[in-house]
Amino acid sequence: MTDKSELTFERIKEINPKYIFFPHWSWIIPKDIYENFECIVFHMTDLPFGRGGSPLQNLIVRGIYDTKISAIKVEKGLDTGPIYAKVPIDISEGSAEEIFKRVSDMVFEYLIPKIVEQEPIPKEQTGEPVVFSRRRPEESELPEGLTDRQTYDYIRMLDGEGYPKAFKRTDKGRLVYSNARYIDGKLLYDEEFIEEI
């Protein structure tokens, strides 16, 4: 299912699945579904660290490059459910789009098959929760005084479909940045001017 209107209790009851996996889902899952079926979502942090929104960007902007994909049981709280499994992932390189592709591959090729085959009992999260706030579009403006590495990180963490790309304001519009990469040790990126009237 790719549309929230398809996710109804009546339809799920007809299918009567053992598990419902939500690998790419940004909508609220209805209570009557997660209370009656085993619903599993995937979150790109080592929970309970990094509950909440924009996990990739919140990790990278903090200079955290080693994280985990957590498979968690859906319950009322946001990213608070018990954990079925975790798998490590390196996010030190690549655009947001490329990282999401790697995460998707890990979810479909490793985590989902592991849960289906092993039927693990999810374990409650342990440790002090750290909650991330969902980033706002205005936070995509490149701050002043960044190092080359920080600039690279800032551009790439926003370089994915559906994200407001990194930008700088000018008198007549904004400069928008994408495709950050290092070539022969030099930071390069694409720059596009967008006029604002």
mmCIF file of C-alpha atoms in Angstrom:
data_model
loop_
_atom_site.group_PDB
_atom_site.id
_atom_site.type_symbol
_atom_site.label_atom_id
_atom_site.label_comp_id
_atom_site.label_asym_id
_atom_site.label_seq_id
_atom_site.Cartn_x
_atom_site.Cartn_y
_atom_site.Cartn_z
ATOM 1 C CA MET A 1 0.000 0.000 0.000
ATOM 2 C CA THR A 2 1.320 3.424 -0.898
ATOM 3 C CA ASP A 3 -1.635 5.602 0.064
ATOM 4 C CA LYS A 4 -2.980 6.155 3.572
ATOM 5 C CA SER A 5 -6.579 5.874 2.292
ATOM 6 C CA GLU A 6 -5.888 2.198 1.473
ATOM 7 C CA LEU A 7 -4.937 1.441 5.081
ATOM 8 C CA THR A 8 -8.310 0.641 6.645
ATOM 9 C CA PHE A 9 -9.169 -1.815 9.402
ATOM 10 C CA GLU A 10 -11.697 -3.568 7.150
ATOM 11 C CA ARG A 11 -9.159 -4.147 4.390
ATOM 12 C CA ILE A 12 -6.444 -5.350 6.768
ATOM 13 C CA LYS A 13 -8.914 -7.672 8.516
ATOM 14 C CA GLU A 14 -9.677 -9.337 5.159
ATOM 15 C CA ILE A 15 -5.961 -9.997 4.620
ATOM 16 C CA ASN A 16 -5.365 -10.941 8.284
ATOM 17 C CA PRO A 17 -1.548 -10.710 8.150
ATOM 18 C CA LYS A 18 0.850 -11.914 10.831
ATOM 19 C CA TYR A 19 2.942 -8.749 10.374
ATOM 20 C CA ILE A 20 2.408 -5.404 8.690
ATOM 21 C CA PHE A 21 5.684 -3.733 7.705
ATOM 22 C CA PHE A 22 5.882 0.020 7.119
ATOM 23 C CA PRO A 23 9.258 0.631 5.417
ATOM 24 C CA HIS A 24 8.381 3.996 3.821
ATOM 25 C CA TRP A 25 5.416 5.438 5.681
ATOM 26 C CA SER A 26 5.056 9.024 6.872
ATOM 27 C CA TRP A 27 1.421 9.001 8.011
ATOM 28 C CA ILE A 28 -0.114 8.185 11.377
ATOM 29 C CA ILE A 29 -1.068 4.504 11.625
ATOM 30 C CA PRO A 30 -4.665 4.184 12.918
ATOM 31 C CA LYS A 31 -5.024 2.893 16.476
ATOM 32 C CA ASP A 32 -7.483 0.136 15.511
ATOM 33 C CA ILE A 33 -4.843 -1.274 13.161
ATOM 34 C CA TYR A 34 -1.765 -1.218 15.407
ATOM 35 C CA GLU A 35 -3.754 -2.500 18.392
ATOM 36 C CA ASN A 36 -5.138 -5.487 16.458
ATOM 37 C CA PHE A 37 -2.216 -6.350 14.179
ATOM 38 C CA GLU A 38 1.535 -6.566 14.665
ATOM 39 C CA CYS A 39 2.746 -3.392 12.930
ATOM 40 C CA ILE A 40 6.465 -2.735 12.456
ATOM 41 C CA VAL A 41 8.147 0.508 11.401
ATOM 42 C CA PHE A 42 11.805 1.247 10.711
ATOM 43 C CA HIS A 43 13.713 4.187 12.169
ATOM 44 C CA MET A 44 17.225 5.321 11.268
ATOM 45 C CA THR A 45 18.630 5.741 14.782
ATOM 46 C CA ASP A 46 19.861 3.547 17.621
ATOM 47 C CA LEU A 47 16.686 3.955 19.679
ATOM 48 C CA PRO A 48 15.857 5.344 22.169
ATOM 49 C CA PHE A 49 18.443 7.862 20.917
ATOM 50 C CA GLY A 50 16.952 9.933 18.112
ATOM 51 C CA ARG A 51 13.229 9.418 18.453
ATOM 52 C CA GLY A 52 11.199 11.802 16.344
ATOM 53 C CA GLY A 53 11.536 13.574 13.013
ATOM 54 C CA SER A 54 14.221 14.018 10.357
ATOM 55 C CA PRO A 55 16.573 11.378 11.802
ATOM 56 C CA LEU A 56 19.082 11.414 8.927
ATOM 57 C CA GLN A 57 19.493 15.186 8.965
ATOM 58 C CA ASN A 58 19.560 15.384 12.756
ATOM 59 C CA LEU A 59 22.314 12.757 12.899
ATOM 60 C CA ILE A 60 24.491 14.269 10.164
ATOM 61 C CA VAL A 61 24.193 17.846 11.413
ATOM 62 C CA ARG A 62 25.504 16.551 14.769
ATOM 63 C CA GLY A 63 28.438 14.835 13.054
ATOM 64 C CA ILE A 64 27.107 11.339 13.853
ATOM 65 C CA TYR A 65 27.953 8.981 10.988
ATOM 66 C CA ASP A 66 27.493 5.536 12.559
ATOM 67 C CA THR A 67 23.903 4.695 13.363
ATOM 68 C CA LYS A 68 21.478 1.795 13.286
ATOM 69 C CA ILE A 69 18.208 0.991 11.615
ATOM 70 C CA SER A 70 15.786 -0.014 14.355
ATOM 71 C CA ALA A 71 12.770 -2.225 13.591
ATOM 72 C CA ILE A 72 10.152 -1.256 16.162
ATOM 73 C CA LYS A 73 6.634 -2.280 17.111
ATOM 74 C CA VAL A 74 4.098 0.474 16.542
ATOM 75 C CA GLU A 75 2.382 1.804 19.639
ATOM 76 C CA LYS A 76 0.822 5.102 20.667
ATOM 77 C CA GLY A 77 4.062 7.017 21.340
ATOM 78 C CA LEU A 78 6.332 8.230 18.543
ATOM 79 C CA ASP A 79 9.182 5.696 18.083
ATOM 80 C CA THR A 80 8.671 4.396 21.626
ATOM 81 C CA GLY A 81 7.770 0.779 20.888
ATOM 82 C CA PRO A 82 9.788 -2.324 21.705
ATOM 83 C CA ILE A 83 12.513 -3.344 19.260
ATOM 84 C CA TYR A 84 12.628 -6.491 17.125
ATOM 85 C CA ALA A 85 16.091 -5.982 15.645
ATOM 86 C CA LYS A 86 18.759 -3.417 14.792
ATOM 87 C CA VAL A 87 21.308 -3.328 12.003
ATOM 88 C CA PRO A 88 24.267 -0.896 11.775
ATOM 89 C CA ILE A 89 24.622 1.530 8.881
ATOM 90 C CA ASP A 90 27.323 4.044 7.933
ATOM 91 C CA ILE A 91 25.960 7.431 6.772
ATOM 92 C CA SER A 92 29.326 9.217 6.421
ATOM 93 C CA GLU A 93 29.087 9.394 2.622
ATOM 94 C CA GLY A 94 26.426 9.811 -0.039
ATOM 95 C CA SER A 95 23.419 12.018 -0.628
ATOM 96 C CA ALA A 96 20.190 11.611 1.322
ATOM 97 C CA GLU A 97 18.760 9.828 -1.721
ATOM 98 C CA GLU A 98 21.668 7.368 -1.846
ATOM 99 C CA ILE A 99 21.499 6.704 1.904
ATOM 100 C CA PHE A 100 17.749 6.075 1.777
ATOM 101 C CA LYS A 101 18.367 3.549 -1.021
ATOM 102 C CA ARG A 102 20.912 1.725 1.180
ATOM 103 C CA VAL A 103 18.487 1.780 4.115
ATOM 104 C CA SER A 104 15.697 0.436 1.898
ATOM 105 C CA ASP A 105 17.929 -2.401 0.697
ATOM 106 C CA MET A 106 18.798 -3.335 4.298
ATOM 107 C CA VAL A 107 15.159 -3.278 5.355
ATOM 108 C CA PHE A 108 13.905 -5.413 2.461
ATOM 109 C CA GLU A 109 16.871 -7.765 2.112
ATOM 110 C CA TYR A 110 17.805 -8.258 5.784
ATOM 111 C CA LEU A 111 15.447 -6.941 8.471
ATOM 112 C CA ILE A 112 12.076 -8.028 7.072
ATOM 113 C CA PRO A 113 13.273 -11.567 6.166
ATOM 114 C CA LYS A 114 14.951 -11.893 9.584
ATOM 115 C CA ILE A 115 11.757 -10.954 11.432
ATOM 116 C CA VAL A 116 9.571 -13.230 9.275
ATOM 117 C CA GLU A 117 11.928 -16.211 9.646
ATOM 118 C CA GLN A 118 12.933 -15.827 13.306
ATOM 119 C CA GLU A 119 9.756 -14.286 14.755
ATOM 120 C CA PRO A 120 11.668 -12.438 17.483
ATOM 121 C CA ILE A 121 9.934 -11.161 20.610
ATOM 122 C CA PRO A 122 10.422 -7.368 20.630
ATOM 123 C CA LYS A 123 12.334 -6.001 23.619
ATOM 124 C CA GLU A 124 11.573 -2.751 25.422
ATOM 125 C CA GLN A 125 13.897 0.147 24.682
ATOM 126 C CA THR A 126 16.536 0.835 27.324
ATOM 127 C CA GLY A 127 18.492 3.989 28.042
ATOM 128 C CA GLU A 128 17.748 7.687 28.187
ATOM 129 C CA PRO A 129 15.555 8.835 25.276
ATOM 130 C CA VAL A 130 16.825 11.665 23.065
ATOM 131 C CA VAL A 131 14.093 13.207 20.909
ATOM 132 C CA PHE A 132 14.753 14.905 17.567
ATOM 133 C CA SER A 133 12.547 17.688 16.218
ATOM 134 C CA ARG A 134 11.405 17.556 12.605
ATOM 135 C CA ARG A 135 13.483 20.048 10.646
ATOM 136 C CA ARG A 136 11.754 23.029 9.063
ATOM 137 C CA PRO A 137 12.399 24.254 5.474
ATOM 138 C CA GLU A 138 14.092 27.453 6.691
ATOM 139 C CA GLU A 139 16.703 25.310 8.450
ATOM 140 C CA SER A 140 18.028 24.327 5.005
ATOM 141 C CA GLU A 141 19.813 27.689 4.742
ATOM 142 C CA LEU A 142 23.578 27.099 4.901
ATOM 143 C CA PRO A 143 24.990 28.586 8.108
ATOM 144 C CA GLU A 144 28.046 30.830 7.942
ATOM 145 C CA GLY A 145 31.491 29.603 8.894
ATOM 146 C CA LEU A 146 31.145 25.924 8.004
ATOM 147 C CA THR A 147 34.193 23.803 7.274
ATOM 148 C CA ASP A 148 34.384 21.967 3.948
ATOM 149 C CA ARG A 149 33.258 18.764 5.694
ATOM 150 C CA GLN A 150 30.298 20.512 7.330
ATOM 151 C CA THR A 151 29.316 22.110 4.006
ATOM 152 C CA TYR A 152 29.514 18.710 2.303
ATOM 153 C CA ASP A 153 27.346 17.190 5.028
ATOM 154 C CA TYR A 154 24.806 19.995 4.941
ATOM 155 C CA ILE A 155 24.320 19.800 1.175
ATOM 156 C CA ARG A 156 24.179 16.006 0.956
ATOM 157 C CA MET A 157 21.843 15.479 3.922
ATOM 158 C CA LEU A 158 19.191 17.563 2.121
ATOM 159 C CA ASP A 159 19.846 16.165 -1.361
ATOM 160 C CA GLY A 160 16.897 13.808 -1.716
ATOM 161 C CA GLU A 161 13.416 13.787 -3.163
ATOM 162 C CA GLY A 162 10.940 15.704 -1.030
ATOM 163 C CA TYR A 163 13.533 17.678 0.936
ATOM 164 C CA PRO A 164 14.173 21.437 0.634
ATOM 165 C CA LYS A 165 17.741 21.608 -0.686
ATOM 166 C CA ALA A 166 20.521 23.560 1.016
ATOM 167 C CA PHE A 167 20.538 27.223 -0.042
ATOM 168 C CA LYS A 168 21.928 30.697 0.531
ATOM 169 C CA ARG A 169 19.897 33.867 0.156
ATOM 170 C CA THR A 170 20.943 36.646 -2.215
ATOM 171 C CA ASP A 171 19.444 40.084 -2.948
ATOM 172 C CA LYS A 172 17.414 38.679 -5.857
ATOM 173 C CA GLY A 173 16.715 35.113 -4.833
ATOM 174 C CA ARG A 174 18.589 32.119 -3.568
ATOM 175 C CA LEU A 175 21.447 29.873 -4.556
ATOM 176 C CA VAL A 176 20.461 26.218 -4.240
ATOM 177 C CA TYR A 177 23.083 23.489 -3.762
ATOM 178 C CA SER A 178 23.155 19.782 -4.611
ATOM 179 C CA ASN A 179 25.424 16.908 -5.697
ATOM 180 C CA ALA A 180 28.175 17.578 -3.145
ATOM 181 C CA ARG A 181 31.290 15.440 -3.697
ATOM 182 C CA TYR A 182 35.017 15.407 -3.170
ATOM 183 C CA ILE A 183 37.294 15.127 -6.203
ATOM 184 C CA ASP A 184 41.052 15.004 -5.615
ATOM 185 C CA GLY A 185 40.453 16.284 -2.091
ATOM 186 C CA LYS A 186 38.492 19.325 -3.269
ATOM 187 C CA LEU A 187 34.853 19.943 -2.333
ATOM 188 C CA LEU A 188 32.630 20.425 -5.380
ATOM 189 C CA TYR A 189 28.866 20.881 -5.698
ATOM 190 C CA ASP A 190 26.233 22.024 -8.171
ATOM 191 C CA GLU A 191 24.791 25.506 -7.725
ATOM 192 C CA GLU A 192 21.540 26.826 -9.188
ATOM 193 C CA PHE A 193 20.206 30.372 -8.910
ATOM 194 C CA ILE A 194 16.458 30.675 -8.304
ATOM 195 C CA GLU A 195 15.037 34.149 -8.723
ATOM 196 C CA GLU A 196 12.464 35.264 -6.181
ATOM 197 C CA ILE A 197 10.074 38.021 -7.130
#
